[in-house]
XYZ file of C-alpha atoms in Angstrom:
313
model
C -17.072 -120.257 10.300
C -18.735 -119.416 6.851
C -22.431 -118.248 7.117
C -24.479 -120.194 4.871
C -27.808 -118.724 6.418
C -30.430 -118.882 3.460
C -30.678 -115.532 1.248
C -33.453 -114.629 -0.926
C -35.192 -117.985 -0.595
C -38.379 -117.176 1.612
C -39.702 -120.727 1.975
C -36.460 -121.949 3.323
C -36.020 -119.130 5.676
C -39.561 -120.103 7.076
C -38.458 -123.604 7.302
C -35.399 -123.097 9.162
C -37.305 -120.538 11.413
C -39.779 -123.331 12.151
C -36.831 -126.294 13.369
C -35.361 -123.407 15.622
C -38.725 -122.897 17.146
C -39.295 -126.816 17.883
C -35.668 -127.001 19.349
C -34.089 -128.536 16.177
C -32.001 -125.534 15.155
C -29.166 -128.118 14.831
C -30.975 -128.982 11.329
C -30.685 -125.492 9.899
C -28.247 -124.829 7.006
C -26.067 -122.289 8.939
C -25.153 -124.780 11.351
C -25.376 -128.458 9.186
C -23.110 -127.103 6.762
C -20.587 -125.534 8.882
C -17.354 -127.259 10.832
C -19.519 -126.534 14.129
C -21.369 -129.890 13.564
C -17.873 -131.591 14.357
C -16.957 -129.660 17.036
C -16.729 -130.551 20.868
C -17.246 -127.104 21.833
C -19.652 -126.517 24.940
C -19.170 -122.656 25.908
C -20.472 -119.869 23.832
C -19.065 -116.472 24.379
C -20.916 -113.515 22.547
C -21.414 -109.798 22.593
C -24.503 -109.925 20.168
C -26.054 -112.694 18.635
C -28.770 -113.076 16.010
C -31.975 -115.715 15.740
C -29.186 -118.304 14.414
C -27.787 -118.319 18.053
C -30.603 -120.713 18.742
C -29.020 -123.125 15.932
C -25.512 -123.204 17.773
C -27.173 -124.208 21.206
C -29.503 -126.783 19.778
C -26.444 -128.466 18.284
C -24.659 -128.206 21.445
C -27.727 -129.303 23.454
C -28.126 -132.344 20.819
C -24.766 -133.766 21.676
C -25.435 -133.826 25.476
C -23.449 -130.634 26.168
C -24.393 -128.377 28.963
C -24.105 -125.265 27.406
C -22.734 -122.153 29.032
C -23.398 -118.751 27.505
C -21.039 -116.006 28.475
C -21.346 -112.410 27.602
C -18.548 -110.009 27.135
C -18.539 -106.326 26.347
C -18.576 -105.160 22.697
C -19.180 -101.672 23.185
C -19.225 -99.458 26.699
C -23.204 -98.592 25.704
C -23.690 -102.651 26.763
C -23.601 -101.157 29.953
C -27.173 -99.833 29.788
C -28.431 -103.567 29.939
C -26.770 -104.175 33.179
C -28.204 -101.423 34.870
C -31.133 -103.079 37.253
C -32.743 -104.340 33.825
C -33.813 -101.096 32.885
C -33.579 -101.523 29.348
C -33.422 -104.656 27.457
C -31.568 -104.883 23.853
C -33.920 -104.193 20.964
C -35.039 -107.276 19.050
C -36.084 -107.986 15.513
C -39.361 -109.383 14.686
C -38.184 -112.790 13.850
C -36.407 -113.101 17.178
C -39.787 -112.169 18.955
C -41.515 -114.936 17.183
C -38.425 -117.408 17.932
C -38.846 -116.862 21.672
C -42.324 -116.973 21.832
C -42.494 -119.999 19.578
C -40.025 -121.658 21.559
C -41.584 -120.881 24.561
C -44.886 -122.672 23.512
C -42.727 -126.032 22.556
C -40.824 -125.426 26.399
C -37.455 -125.250 24.770
C -34.588 -123.078 25.986
C -34.949 -119.223 25.166
C -31.807 -116.778 25.553
C -31.954 -113.505 27.241
C -28.808 -111.594 27.185
C -26.775 -110.267 30.043
C -28.237 -112.937 32.832
C -25.213 -115.002 33.416
C -21.498 -114.259 33.691
C -20.625 -110.867 31.981
C -17.216 -109.379 31.102
C -16.682 -105.882 31.299
C -14.024 -103.304 31.617
C -15.659 -100.868 33.975
C -17.752 -102.782 36.549
C -18.336 -99.441 38.478
C -20.442 -98.280 35.145
C -22.937 -101.084 36.025
C -24.716 -101.486 38.950
C -24.594 -104.478 41.287
C -27.337 -107.222 40.370
C -27.431 -110.489 42.315
C -28.447 -112.439 38.965
C -25.177 -111.557 37.052
C -21.460 -112.310 37.843
C -19.497 -109.203 36.582
C -15.771 -109.638 36.004
C -13.317 -107.194 35.335
C -11.225 -106.747 31.985
C -7.920 -104.992 31.959
C -7.805 -101.506 30.638
C -5.168 -101.248 27.799
C -2.190 -99.116 28.558
C -1.159 -96.752 25.756
C 2.320 -97.749 26.337
C 1.754 -101.291 25.541
C 3.085 -101.087 21.894
C 3.344 -105.009 21.474
C -0.482 -105.246 21.990
C -1.293 -101.976 19.558
C 1.377 -103.465 16.865
C -0.466 -106.848 16.974
C -3.900 -105.199 16.410
C -2.659 -103.148 13.597
C -1.177 -106.135 11.690
C -4.268 -108.619 12.312
C -6.629 -105.732 11.028
C -4.732 -104.126 8.879
C -5.427 -100.464 10.191
C -4.103 -97.484 7.962
C -2.156 -94.798 9.032
C -4.106 -91.523 8.609
C -2.368 -88.672 7.670
C -3.162 -84.909 6.411
C -6.720 -85.509 8.109
C -8.934 -82.128 8.340
C -9.627 -81.123 12.195
C -13.295 -82.403 11.920
C -14.175 -86.102 11.829
C -17.761 -87.211 11.212
C -18.835 -90.805 12.355
C -21.876 -91.536 10.301
C -24.308 -94.152 11.500
C -27.008 -96.303 9.964
C -29.979 -94.360 10.888
C -31.206 -93.484 7.799
C -30.603 -96.394 5.425
C -31.570 -98.744 8.389
C -34.929 -96.978 8.787
C -34.308 -95.756 12.164
C -34.741 -91.973 11.384
C -33.980 -88.788 9.078
C -31.658 -85.904 9.304
C -28.200 -87.027 9.952
C -27.315 -86.556 6.278
C -28.608 -82.677 6.549
C -26.734 -82.604 9.793
C -23.510 -83.718 7.960
C -24.234 -81.071 5.306
C -24.806 -78.140 8.051
C -21.612 -78.864 10.004
C -19.598 -78.734 6.637
C -21.066 -75.089 6.204
C -20.142 -74.144 9.560
C -16.348 -75.654 9.484
C -15.959 -75.613 5.736
C -15.920 -78.482 3.488
C -11.985 -78.503 3.546
C -12.248 -78.981 7.072
C -14.265 -82.101 7.720
C -14.104 -85.823 6.391
C -16.911 -88.284 7.135
C -16.227 -92.079 7.998
C -18.999 -93.880 6.622
C -20.814 -96.674 8.095
C -19.614 -99.713 6.452
C -22.855 -100.278 4.755
C -23.972 -97.078 3.501
C -23.555 -97.328 -0.509
C -25.545 -94.435 -1.174
C -22.980 -92.034 -2.310
C -24.781 -88.999 -0.830
C -21.895 -87.584 1.223
C -19.777 -87.752 -1.804
C -22.233 -85.841 -3.820
C -22.608 -83.160 -1.550
C -18.796 -82.588 -2.141
C -17.852 -83.533 1.190
C -14.680 -85.920 1.455
C -15.102 -89.493 3.062
C -12.696 -91.763 4.472
C -11.202 -94.866 2.291
C -10.703 -96.764 5.345
C -14.412 -96.991 6.314
C -14.481 -100.920 6.508
C -11.962 -101.071 8.922
C -12.895 -101.319 12.788
C -12.907 -97.822 13.976
C -11.592 -98.550 17.299
C -8.468 -100.174 16.075
C -7.865 -97.338 13.810
C -8.284 -94.834 16.866
C -5.801 -96.872 18.958
C -3.317 -96.881 16.205
C -3.366 -93.532 15.316
C -3.056 -90.265 16.803
C -5.869 -87.849 16.960
C -4.734 -85.148 19.878
C -5.823 -82.294 17.460
C -8.932 -83.643 15.800
C -12.620 -83.145 16.846
C -14.953 -85.779 16.665
C -18.861 -85.813 15.756
C -21.288 -88.074 15.556
C -24.757 -88.848 16.382
C -24.708 -92.086 18.594
C -21.740 -94.027 17.398
C -20.107 -96.069 20.071
C -16.841 -96.327 18.430
C -15.338 -93.048 19.389
C -16.132 -93.681 23.181
C -15.287 -97.287 22.876
C -11.971 -96.673 21.659
C -11.368 -93.638 24.115
C -12.225 -95.620 27.118
C -10.613 -99.218 26.172
C -7.483 -97.204 25.640
C -7.373 -94.543 27.942
C -6.526 -92.085 25.505
C -8.334 -88.685 25.910
C -10.177 -86.983 22.876
C -12.353 -84.226 21.927
C -15.901 -85.561 20.742
C -19.389 -84.252 20.299
C -22.296 -86.682 20.541
C -25.372 -84.656 18.037
C -28.420 -87.281 18.719
C -30.522 -84.612 20.487
C -30.088 -82.363 16.864
C -32.005 -85.523 15.130
C -35.681 -84.866 15.271
C -37.242 -87.513 13.474
C -36.232 -90.924 14.735
C -38.111 -94.039 15.859
C -38.967 -94.498 19.719
C -36.543 -97.694 19.855
C -33.545 -95.509 18.462
C -34.588 -92.511 20.401
C -34.679 -94.659 23.462
C -31.227 -96.196 22.954
C -29.747 -92.756 22.741
C -30.960 -91.337 25.739
C -30.944 -94.236 28.117
C -28.096 -95.820 26.411
C -25.565 -93.291 24.716
C -26.363 -90.555 27.097
C -26.527 -92.631 30.342
C -23.146 -94.049 29.803
C -21.481 -91.073 28.801
C -22.734 -89.459 32.219
C -21.633 -92.720 34.126
C -18.084 -92.195 32.130
C -17.664 -88.460 33.324
C -18.760 -89.247 37.014
C -16.191 -92.015 36.909
C -13.474 -89.376 35.571
C -13.360 -90.468 32.150
C -14.169 -89.206 28.871
C -14.333 -85.320 30.165
C -14.052 -84.154 26.686
C -16.891 -86.375 25.258
C -19.919 -84.057 25.462
C -23.678 -84.493 24.339
C -24.590 -81.355 22.166
C -28.104 -80.272 22.855
C -28.939 -77.427 20.437
C -27.838 -76.056 17.393
C -26.768 -72.901 18.864
C -24.410 -75.190 21.140
C -23.295 -76.803 18.187
C -22.543 -73.696 16.664
C -20.551 -72.484 19.585
C -18.428 -75.242 20.051
C -17.468 -75.725 16.381
C -16.735 -71.902 16.189
C -14.174 -71.877 19.079
């Protein structure tokens, strides 16, 4: 479905937000101009959603459908939200307005992870009678047919002659969640040597800061990393990241162990929301994985001295 959500037209955006608030999301351009309007769907499977989610729901409801919304795991960090409701997914300002507005007009309001949920490791969640948790099968590293399909569908490149250290960059700085990741990457490069590190940029990072610092970046940064990790061998590599889910996702999905260091404790300036995500989602999930005997070489680094020691081994 091609997204036709209004871009750069503030009046149109406000009008479509109003339609969704009063329960007529089926009238917004994203829905009205798509093939979805002629569909007969009655079930929505999702791993994440944006405010336009209400347009899809309202369209189905206008057709007299009893809509069933089913969540499935996109990231193992999703498990955080399945632990006795301790933490709710962060929401943007527009979504907060939508929720409150739809409540005023007595319209359906979407809350993630309240119904059936499909995850790969149910033991990493907590039992909760308000949810039905289904188990997804673990991928076998020997399932070459599946791996071949993933490689062809997503056009995953074969990575050769990689340096030992791979840094998975995030959207921390350019999305306004905090500062210090670029400085951290440069510091790591100084410790291990610029010839021994490569950075996998976030797909939306067009700043050129890392390249200007003389540090090599991957050419395939727009390809889904989980697929790359699944279709390449990284036994001799060491991964570093502030809080990327991709590394541990691929490790747990495929049951192929790697060495990885999470560095979010070294970022001193971040928003409260991102800080909460790092500690209560990233850190807690890695702890859960360790308790279940998984991802044992994926470790959270808590100080610069500790980082120096593991990089100099």
